[in-house]
Amino acid sequence: MGRRRKRGAAALVCLLLAAAAGACSPRAGGGKTPLDFTLVNYTGTSLCAVYVSPHDAGGWEENLLGGRALHDGETFEVLFGPEGRGDVWDVRVDIKDGHVAEWRGVDLREVSKITLRLDEGGGGVAAEAE
Amino acid sequence: MVHRPTDGGDEAAAARAPESARLLPRGGRRLLAAAALLHVALAVGLFAAGRARVAPSLVDRDGIMPSFAFDSYEYRLGAERLEGVLRERGLSAWAAAQGPAHVKLIALQFALLGPLFGHSTLSAEPLNLLCYVAVVGLALALGNEVGGCRAGLLAGAVVALWPTLLLHTTQLLKDPLFIAGALALVLVVTTWLTRDYGWRAAAAATALLAAVAGLLLLVRGKFAPVVFALVLFGLALLVLRQLLERRVLYWNTLCPLLVLAAAAWLNVYAANDGRAVKLYPPDGGGPPKAVADAVRLRSEITYAGGVRAPKAESATLAGRLREAVERVTTEAASNRYRYNVSFPESGSGIDRDVGFARPGDVAAYLPRAAEIGFWAPFPDTWGGAGKTVGGAGRRLAAAETFAIYLCQLLALAAVLRAPRRIAAWLLLSAAAFGMTVLGLVVSNVGTLYRFRYTFWVLLIVLAAKGLAGVRDRRGAGGAAA
């Protein structure tokens, strides 16, 4: 009985090792477009909305977060389909306390990551684009 | 589950740890009861002193001590809001409302005890007491686990009477809940190294670990990499233990593997969740750009020079590792920056001008970070008066810091001497890692002091083991003479 249990445990250990290795293995890069970028929230607070719309559009279009919140320290990938048009876009984030920060005319083809931080003195939001 | 002194335990060591499966040493329950009484007495005393306006600048009328627990006010505001939700819309609305876990629990206590004690620290005493007793109990259990009965009792008593920790656990803070959770996590990992699991013990340990990790992530979400690192390091030490003892402990190994597999699965799941695809055509929703509908913050954008980060996700392991290092650097830099700008008027700032732009900056600052994490506040600041805690506060911090220096020396004896050195190494490594990380990102000694309690408890446990070992050797020497 004891030996059987040990064998069972050993099999389980092997299975888990394989599962962990599989889950940790690199995922295949999934057809990214040149406009895609990652938004990193290091503002110390949560964002309740993220908008990205073409610079010439009259409205901000859909909230990309849906009903979720982007908490401090979290990242969010904004992906574009093959229909993505134009290089210059506007980006806006809504902070949970009702404040808004927006950046107009961002060339997303030149940007892969935007990191949001508190401004010096905490009175604004600074975006660092890479 | 069998408890045995590992890595070269001798007969004296075996005699020192006869209480095989017991987590608490004999006499531990009495110590816990005494500690609980002390805590309740202190909470009542603070409340009474506040209401009597004995020292209003030190203790306000609700028992809050603003000099070191100023964030109690922010949490109280949140708890009052959630208490309102609970009263007006019921338990399910309270459960669904946005808010930190500990603030929700404080709100619950306000609803129950508020009519008697108002929104004071005494109304929050049930949770605070539970956390305090858990912290003392876990120190007892950890001491018993790595150093035997005497070390456990000594560690528990020292932690129970540690002045600033005792005061912190009477306030409306999230720290007590976090410290209790973190110590429980370390205890579970320690038992991988000190006990031989059967299937029941493996299942219980895994369930407990999952529950504790969940609690920690609920209280401080950013703790996830530390939980992962601790489990990984515990697994490495478990492998070392099996090599030294030349036997395979399947059930012990199963526990960390289950946790790592779950973490890996969650990682994949979470990575897929944090993304959205832009709609074509747009849904027409969202506010118009021309209307000034909200308070706009000053918004600037800067473009980093040099090589652009690659657009495609790295498909190789090396690429993913490089990205992970960059992510860690950005996070450390961001946290440090936030501490630098959040407390500009603070008198206990340290290395405020230091920031990190690349991984090399973090690596270069690590020795200084360790120095700060282990030894700040430094002796040259012990004499002055603190801007918020005053002269008495500084002297108390100086006395505690000096005591921790002594604990560090005794901790060295604990890890160098058998038995259970592997478990002792786990505790020392966790303390060293935690304190160095804090030294890296926290540029305010007051905040650092508060965040360090978890790691100080680990050092106190090790010191108790070291001291118990010294006394045993002296006793053995005297008996031989």
XYZ file of C-alpha atoms in Angstrom:
611
model
C 0.000 0.000 0.000
C 2.778 2.390 1.041
C 4.812 1.534 -2.051
C 1.791 2.056 -4.285
C 1.192 5.470 -2.746
C 4.836 6.380 -3.283
C 4.570 5.350 -6.928
C 1.430 7.433 -7.280
C 3.199 10.417 -5.761
C 6.202 9.929 -8.053
C 3.939 9.806 -11.116
C 2.162 12.941 -9.952
C 5.491 14.718 -9.439
C 6.555 13.854 -13.023
C 3.205 14.992 -14.401
C 3.401 18.297 -12.573
C 6.970 18.896 -13.721
C 5.852 18.383 -17.320
C 2.822 20.639 -16.855
C 4.910 23.390 -15.255
C 7.499 23.169 -18.033
C 4.758 23.380 -20.651
C 3.097 26.358 -19.025
C 6.407 28.193 -18.603
C 7.573 27.603 -22.160
C 7.642 30.624 -24.449
C 4.435 31.247 -26.322
C 4.560 31.680 -30.027
C 4.588 35.321 -31.110
C 1.056 35.799 -32.402
C 1.051 37.999 -35.505
C 1.498 41.439 -33.948
C 0.883 44.570 -36.006
C 3.137 47.660 -36.005
C 0.517 49.683 -34.103
C 0.269 47.313 -31.117
C 1.611 48.617 -27.852
C 1.707 47.817 -24.136
C 0.381 50.264 -21.579
C 2.024 50.048 -18.136
C 0.276 51.688 -15.196
C 2.699 52.906 -12.527
C 0.618 55.874 -11.419
C -0.033 54.479 -7.956
C -3.764 54.381 -8.647
C -6.233 52.466 -10.800
C -7.384 53.379 -14.292
C -11.030 52.777 -15.099
C -10.894 53.519 -18.837
C -8.374 53.502 -21.676
C -9.249 55.068 -25.019
C -7.231 54.948 -28.220
C -8.650 56.634 -31.312
C -7.312 58.019 -34.606
C -6.083 61.599 -34.285
C -8.655 62.850 -36.806
C -11.624 61.121 -35.135
C -14.189 63.293 -33.357
C -14.774 60.921 -30.445
C -12.697 58.728 -28.181
C -14.442 55.532 -29.335
C -14.726 52.440 -27.136
C -13.256 51.976 -23.681
C -10.677 49.247 -24.218
C -10.805 48.131 -20.589
C -14.485 47.282 -20.871
C -15.751 46.999 -17.317
C -12.356 46.164 -15.844
C -9.887 48.347 -13.999
C -6.166 48.561 -14.694
C -4.585 48.613 -11.249
C -1.258 50.091 -10.280
C 1.603 47.913 -11.511
C -0.498 46.129 -14.145
C 0.116 46.081 -17.871
C -2.369 46.098 -20.697
C -1.769 45.196 -24.322
C -3.582 47.203 -26.986
C -3.810 45.167 -30.169
C -4.906 46.303 -33.614
C -6.430 44.222 -36.351
C -5.136 44.317 -39.930
C -7.650 47.125 -40.618
C -5.648 49.509 -38.382
C -5.289 52.768 -40.272
C -3.056 55.799 -39.847
C 0.053 56.292 -37.763
C -1.050 59.132 -35.506
C -3.382 58.343 -32.646
C -4.720 59.947 -29.476
C -4.551 58.130 -26.143
C -6.610 58.905 -23.062
C -6.837 57.290 -19.637
C -9.495 57.917 -17.001
C -8.370 57.659 -13.405
C -10.766 56.213 -10.834
C -10.982 59.530 -8.939
C -12.503 61.228 -12.006
C -9.341 62.817 -13.397
C -8.372 62.366 -17.022
C -5.021 62.413 -18.801
C -4.664 62.467 -22.573
C -1.923 62.537 -25.135
C -2.632 63.733 -28.650
C -0.808 62.854 -31.851
C 1.142 59.817 -30.724
C 2.857 57.967 -33.572
C 2.089 54.403 -32.555
C 4.328 52.926 -35.224
C 7.270 54.330 -33.274
C 6.001 53.144 -29.917
C 5.929 49.655 -28.411
C 5.373 50.546 -24.776
C 3.886 53.498 -22.899
C 4.643 53.677 -19.183
C 2.475 56.006 -17.105
C 3.897 57.482 -13.905
C 3.125 60.232 -11.453
C 4.494 63.549 -12.572
C 7.167 65.279 -10.482
C 5.226 66.620 -7.494
C 2.301 64.302 -8.197
C 0.228 66.920 -10.077
C 0.071 65.183 -13.433
C 0.737 62.015 -15.356
C 3.914 61.547 -17.337
C 3.946 59.054 -20.197
C 7.232 57.506 -21.259
C 7.053 56.041 -24.731
C 9.579 53.501 -25.975
C 3.770 13.579 9.350
C 7.109 12.958 11.054
C 9.234 15.749 12.460
C 12.923 15.032 12.529
C 16.072 17.114 12.990
C 17.623 17.269 9.559
C 21.095 17.801 8.145
C 23.264 16.246 10.737
C 21.086 16.463 13.834
C 22.713 14.977 16.927
C 21.147 13.389 19.989
C 20.905 16.656 21.893
C 19.055 18.128 18.980
C 16.679 15.203 18.846
C 16.008 15.595 22.554
C 15.348 19.273 22.049
C 12.590 18.602 19.541
C 10.579 15.739 20.931
C 7.165 17.165 20.089
C 7.072 15.564 16.685
C 3.927 16.786 14.974
C 3.068 19.669 17.298
C 3.374 23.078 15.734
C 3.390 25.003 19.009
C 5.872 24.191 21.769
C 4.697 23.231 25.251
C 3.734 26.425 27.090
C 2.972 28.144 23.790
C -0.742 28.429 24.422
C -0.183 30.149 27.753
C 2.157 32.611 26.082
C -0.456 33.291 23.395
C -3.146 33.885 26.021
C -0.881 36.307 27.902
C -0.023 38.110 24.657
C -3.706 38.429 23.773
C -4.472 39.938 27.178
C -1.602 42.391 26.769
C -2.904 43.462 23.347
C -6.468 44.009 24.532
C -5.188 45.977 27.532
C -3.063 48.185 25.268
C -5.938 48.777 22.819
C -8.283 49.724 25.665
C -5.568 51.933 27.178
C -4.978 53.775 23.886
C -8.712 54.281 23.413
C -9.095 55.603 26.960
C -6.044 57.866 26.619
C -7.453 59.241 23.364
C -10.888 59.941 24.790
C -9.325 61.539 27.903
C -7.077 63.680 25.648
C -4.002 62.683 27.635
C -1.582 63.423 24.766
C -3.649 64.535 21.749
C -0.632 65.026 19.510
C 0.461 61.422 20.167
C -2.908 59.629 20.387
C -6.048 61.146 18.856
C -9.499 60.661 20.368
C -10.019 57.420 18.411
C -6.761 55.817 19.545
C -4.953 56.492 16.258
C -1.283 57.419 16.570
C -0.731 59.742 13.600
C 3.034 60.032 14.007
C 3.639 56.588 12.492
C 0.183 55.277 11.464
C -1.021 58.272 9.434
C -2.515 56.039 6.727
C -5.009 54.800 9.334
C -7.055 57.900 8.479
C -7.235 57.020 4.786
C -8.252 53.443 5.572
C -10.818 54.672 8.083
C -12.413 56.878 5.417
C -12.683 53.870 3.113
C -14.074 51.718 5.922
C -16.696 54.350 6.754
C -17.812 54.411 3.124
C -18.049 50.618 3.008
C -19.836 50.534 6.346
C -22.450 52.803 4.755
C -22.747 50.389 1.812
C -23.187 47.505 4.253
C -25.868 49.277 6.269
C -27.842 50.618 3.314
C -27.489 47.896 0.686
C -26.618 44.740 2.616
C -23.883 42.146 2.813
C -23.768 41.237 -0.888
C -23.288 44.886 -1.910
C -20.529 45.213 0.715
C -18.844 42.089 -0.668
C -19.095 43.341 -4.254
C -17.979 46.918 -3.497
C -14.521 48.087 -4.604
C -12.009 48.407 -1.787
C -8.949 46.798 -0.200
C -9.629 43.552 1.681
C -8.527 44.834 5.082
C -10.637 47.997 4.700
C -13.665 45.798 4.034
C -12.942 43.860 7.214
C -12.551 47.086 9.209
C -15.898 48.253 7.790
C -17.515 45.058 9.044
C -16.159 45.680 12.533
C -17.286 49.313 12.435
C -20.800 48.108 11.666
C -20.716 45.717 14.617
C -18.817 47.693 17.254
C -19.167 51.262 15.981
C -22.282 51.935 18.089
C -20.169 51.167 21.181
C -16.733 52.603 20.394
C -17.267 54.784 17.308
C -14.870 54.540 14.370
C -11.910 53.995 16.656
C -9.066 51.510 16.917
C -10.990 49.670 19.627
C -13.750 48.854 17.120
C -11.074 47.307 14.886
C -9.546 45.341 17.773
C -11.026 41.901 16.891
C -9.152 41.734 13.562
C -6.052 43.397 15.003
C -6.008 40.967 17.928
C -6.441 37.999 15.622
C -3.523 39.177 13.462
C -1.308 39.915 16.465
C -1.967 36.508 18.052
C -1.351 34.891 14.662
C 1.991 36.706 14.327
C 3.104 35.652 17.815
C 1.824 32.099 17.252
C 3.647 31.842 13.939
C 6.872 33.087 15.555
C 6.406 30.374 18.203
C 5.790 27.734 15.546
C 8.717 28.844 13.364
C 11.060 28.876 16.368
C 9.842 25.421 17.385
C 10.293 24.190 13.828
C 13.856 25.381 13.272
C 15.268 25.464 16.804
C 13.101 23.387 19.124
C 10.791 24.167 22.023
C 12.989 26.677 23.866
C 13.767 28.678 20.732
C 10.070 28.778 19.898
C 9.077 30.155 23.283
C 11.878 32.703 23.248
C 11.020 33.900 19.729
C 7.324 34.137 20.565
C 7.974 36.140 23.740
C 10.334 38.599 22.018
C 7.935 39.167 19.109
C 4.986 39.569 21.495
C 6.823 42.297 23.401
C 8.474 44.079 20.453
C 7.297 47.634 21.245
C 6.676 49.197 17.836
C 5.182 46.013 16.363
C 2.804 45.851 19.309
C 1.752 49.478 18.731
C 1.390 49.005 14.968
C -0.981 46.100 15.472
C -3.400 48.369 17.376
C -3.868 50.765 14.438
C -6.094 50.662 11.332
C -3.373 49.314 9.055
C -3.023 46.517 6.577
C 0.427 45.514 7.880
C -0.703 43.078 10.650
C -2.782 41.027 8.197
C 0.080 40.994 5.724
C 2.732 40.041 8.315
C 0.596 37.157 9.582
C 0.051 35.894 6.015
C 3.720 36.199 5.076
C 4.860 34.333 8.201
C 2.313 31.575 7.556
C 3.724 31.229 4.047
C 7.277 30.931 5.390
C 6.136 28.376 7.988
C 4.565 26.108 5.359
C 7.719 26.249 3.222
C 9.842 25.575 6.325
C 7.917 22.361 7.073
C 8.958 21.012 3.648
C 12.479 21.099 5.019
C 11.874 19.853 8.558
C 9.143 17.228 8.225
C 8.388 14.092 6.245
C 4.979 14.484 4.639
C 2.419 11.779 4.054
C -0.361 12.356 1.535
C -2.629 14.008 4.096
C 0.067 16.431 5.235
C 0.935 17.234 1.599
C -2.709 17.993 0.811
C -3.140 20.104 3.954
C 0.112 22.036 3.341
C -0.808 22.706 -0.290
C -4.286 23.909 0.639
C -2.880 26.139 3.386
C -0.221 27.534 1.073
C -2.810 28.325 -1.606
C -5.045 30.043 0.959
C -2.187 32.086 2.422
C -0.839 33.072 -1.006
C -4.358 34.151 -1.995
C -4.657 36.267 1.147
C -1.264 37.898 0.553
C -2.076 38.740 -3.049
C -5.400 40.168 -1.929
C -3.682 42.421 0.621
C -0.606 43.296 -1.452
C -0.872 42.201 -5.059
C 2.707 43.156 -5.810
C 3.913 40.405 -3.483
C 3.313 37.756 -6.198
C 6.965 37.557 -7.392
C 8.157 37.221 -3.770
C 5.720 34.336 -3.142
C 6.953 32.691 -6.330
C 10.630 33.253 -5.384
C 10.100 31.823 -1.891
C 8.408 28.686 -3.234
C 11.153 28.239 -5.840
C 13.907 28.710 -3.259
C 12.123 26.357 -0.847
C 11.995 23.732 -3.608
C 15.727 24.160 -4.273
C 16.495 23.661 -0.566
C 14.180 20.634 -0.502
C 16.172 19.093 -3.346
C 19.357 19.838 -1.376
C 17.845 18.187 1.697
C 17.016 15.055 -0.298
C 20.538 14.922 -1.697
C 22.072 15.277 1.769
C 19.771 12.671 3.299
C 20.035 10.403 0.246
C 16.319 9.687 0.057
C 13.418 10.912 -2.017
C 10.557 12.737 -0.314
C 7.818 12.492 -2.924
C 5.012 13.982 -0.866
C 7.144 16.908 0.295
C 8.137 17.621 -3.320
C 4.569 17.426 -4.523
C 3.512 20.507 -2.553
C 5.875 23.072 -4.187
C 5.364 21.515 -7.602
C 1.607 21.871 -7.327
C 2.019 25.520 -6.345
C 4.483 26.242 -9.165
C 2.234 24.534 -11.728
C -0.711 26.624 -10.501
C 1.401 29.801 -10.664
C 2.540 28.999 -14.203
C -1.045 28.351 -15.283
C -2.209 31.593 -13.685
C 0.629 33.451 -15.400
C -0.536 32.254 -18.799
C -4.151 32.980 -17.909
C -3.368 36.474 -16.595
C -1.206 37.272 -19.628
C -4.129 36.502 -21.908
C -6.541 38.568 -19.839
C -4.692 41.914 -19.919
C -5.269 42.780 -23.541
C -7.925 44.117 -25.873
C -8.290 44.392 -29.626
C -9.296 47.742 -31.123
C -12.690 47.517 -32.828
C -13.228 48.166 -36.543
C -15.400 49.974 -37.169
C -15.502 51.717 -33.763
C -18.652 51.209 -31.735
C -19.417 54.927 -31.575
C -19.150 54.911 -27.802
C -16.795 56.976 -25.680
C -16.880 60.686 -24.971
C -16.382 63.264 -27.758
C -12.906 64.761 -27.876
C -14.001 68.376 -28.079
C -16.003 68.460 -24.837
C -14.241 69.334 -21.599
C -16.105 66.739 -19.565
C -13.573 65.921 -16.893
C -10.750 67.373 -14.857
C -7.700 67.027 -17.083
C -4.366 66.382 -15.463
C -1.149 67.822 -16.787
C -0.110 65.184 -19.324
C 3.283 64.980 -20.945
C 4.841 62.385 -23.150
C 8.542 61.750 -23.579
C 10.109 59.447 -26.097
C 13.013 57.316 -24.942
C 15.985 57.653 -27.249
C 18.167 54.849 -28.528
C 17.047 51.513 -29.764
C 13.314 50.934 -29.942
C 11.975 47.985 -27.998
C 11.079 45.155 -30.383
C 7.426 44.981 -31.369
C 7.264 41.203 -31.574
C 7.024 39.179 -28.399
C 10.304 37.387 -27.827
C 9.935 33.791 -28.831
C 13.112 32.578 -27.147
C 13.661 31.889 -23.475
C 16.591 34.367 -23.399
C 14.361 37.044 -24.912
C 11.658 36.456 -22.358
C 14.213 36.529 -19.555
C 15.567 39.860 -20.845
C 12.023 41.236 -20.949
C 11.412 40.001 -17.409
C 14.587 41.749 -16.169
C 13.491 44.964 -17.890
C 10.029 44.668 -16.352
C 11.519 44.215 -12.884
C 13.788 47.226 -13.442
C 10.883 49.401 -14.561
C 8.827 48.323 -11.566
C 11.667 48.976 -9.096
C 12.367 52.359 -10.707
C 8.714 53.317 -10.648
C 8.207 52.340 -7.009
C 11.320 54.182 -5.927
C 10.310 57.254 -7.915
C 6.907 57.219 -6.252
C 8.447 57.133 -2.763
C 10.758 59.978 -3.773
C 7.898 62.235 -4.905
C 5.321 61.101 -2.317
C 7.141 62.235 0.829
C 9.074 65.354 -0.212
C 8.787 66.918 3.251
C 9.780 63.788 5.158
C 12.814 64.058 7.433
C 13.772 60.406 7.037
C 14.413 60.285 3.294
C 17.418 58.244 2.231
C 19.235 58.400 -1.144
C 16.354 60.392 -2.640
C 18.366 61.369 -5.678
C 18.871 57.745 -6.743
C 16.790 56.420 -9.642
C 17.081 53.466 -11.994
C 17.071 53.750 -15.767
C 18.441 50.347 -16.738
C 19.104 46.932 -15.133
C 22.759 47.868 -14.549
C 21.684 50.727 -12.255
C 19.715 48.310 -10.092
C 22.633 45.865 -9.914
C 25.071 48.650 -8.973
C 22.785 49.862 -6.170
C 22.201 46.386 -4.658
C 25.033 46.545 -2.044
C 23.785 49.927 -0.800
C 20.199 48.597 -0.834
C 21.276 45.663 1.344
C 23.083 48.057 3.705
C 19.921 50.158 4.069
C 17.608 47.165 4.323
C 19.704 45.461 7.015
C 20.911 48.397 9.098
C 18.889 51.600 8.566
C 18.299 53.761 10.538
C 22.064 54.079 10.918
C 23.653 54.843 14.312
C 24.583 58.425 13.303
C 20.833 59.270 13.178
C 19.908 57.673 16.499
C 20.535 60.773 18.571
C 18.351 63.391 16.852
C 14.629 63.993 17.004
C 12.413 62.583 14.236
C 10.251 65.034 12.290
C 7.050 63.091 12.962
C 7.965 60.635 15.739
C 10.020 63.063 17.879
C 13.007 62.295 20.101
C 11.339 59.441 21.997
C 10.340 57.762 18.743
C 13.883 57.997 17.426
C 15.326 56.535 20.636
C 12.852 53.650 20.562
C 13.731 52.961 16.924
C 17.430 53.123 17.852
C 16.980 50.586 20.670
C 15.061 48.220 18.393
C 17.572 48.594 15.585
C 20.431 47.819 17.979
C 18.530 44.729 19.157
C 18.164 43.672 15.525
C 21.934 44.042 15.013
C 22.397 41.551 17.879
C 19.752 39.263 16.347
C 21.681 39.319 13.074
C 24.826 38.116 14.859
C 22.925 35.330 16.608
C 21.226 34.430 13.317
C 24.657 33.695 11.877
C 25.253 31.199 14.694
C 21.845 29.662 13.944
C 22.602 28.969 10.289
C 26.099 27.667 10.918
C 25.193 25.184 13.641
C 23.113 21.973 13.350
C 20.331 20.949 13.542
C 18.025 22.076 10.779
C 20.480 24.381 9.132
C 18.679 24.133 5.796
C 15.480 25.496 7.349
C 17.516 28.217 9.054
C 19.067 29.143 5.695
C 15.587 29.469 4.235
C 14.621 31.968 6.931
C 17.859 33.935 6.636
C 17.648 34.049 2.833
C 14.011 35.179 2.927
C 14.893 37.932 5.417
C 17.959 39.045 3.434
C 16.062 39.049 0.135
C 13.092 40.926 1.562
C 15.135 43.577 3.333
C 17.357 44.151 0.292
C 14.345 44.557 -2.007
C 12.860 47.054 0.444
C 16.152 48.950 0.571
C 16.071 49.043 -3.218
C 12.627 50.590 -3.682
C 11.770 52.415 -0.436
C 13.592 55.715 -0.022
C 11.971 56.602 3.303
C 13.293 55.043 6.501
C 9.988 55.404 8.371
C 8.144 53.425 5.704
C 10.982 50.932 5.421
C 10.828 50.378 9.180
C 7.175 49.384 8.989
C 7.544 47.146 5.970
C 10.421 45.261 7.546
C 8.586 43.638 10.480
C 8.013 40.345 8.648
C 11.733 39.958 8.046
C 12.638 41.110 11.523
C 10.431 38.364 12.976
C 12.402 35.846 10.901
C 15.668 37.266 12.279
C 14.286 37.091 15.839
C 13.359 33.425 15.274
C 16.864 32.680 14.028
C 18.409 34.588 16.937
C 16.320 32.518 19.350
C 17.624 29.351 17.699
C 21.187 30.655 17.908
C 20.781 31.590 21.573
C 19.146 28.257 22.454
C 22.069 26.493 20.735
C 24.628 28.486 22.739
C 22.822 27.696 26.020
C 22.600 23.996 25.108
C 26.336 23.857 24.443
C 27.110 25.619 27.705
C 24.784 23.222 29.519
C 26.399 20.214 27.871
C 29.874 21.604 28.729
C 28.883 22.159 32.376
C 27.437 18.651 32.664
C 30.607 17.135 31.190
C 32.790 19.106 33.627
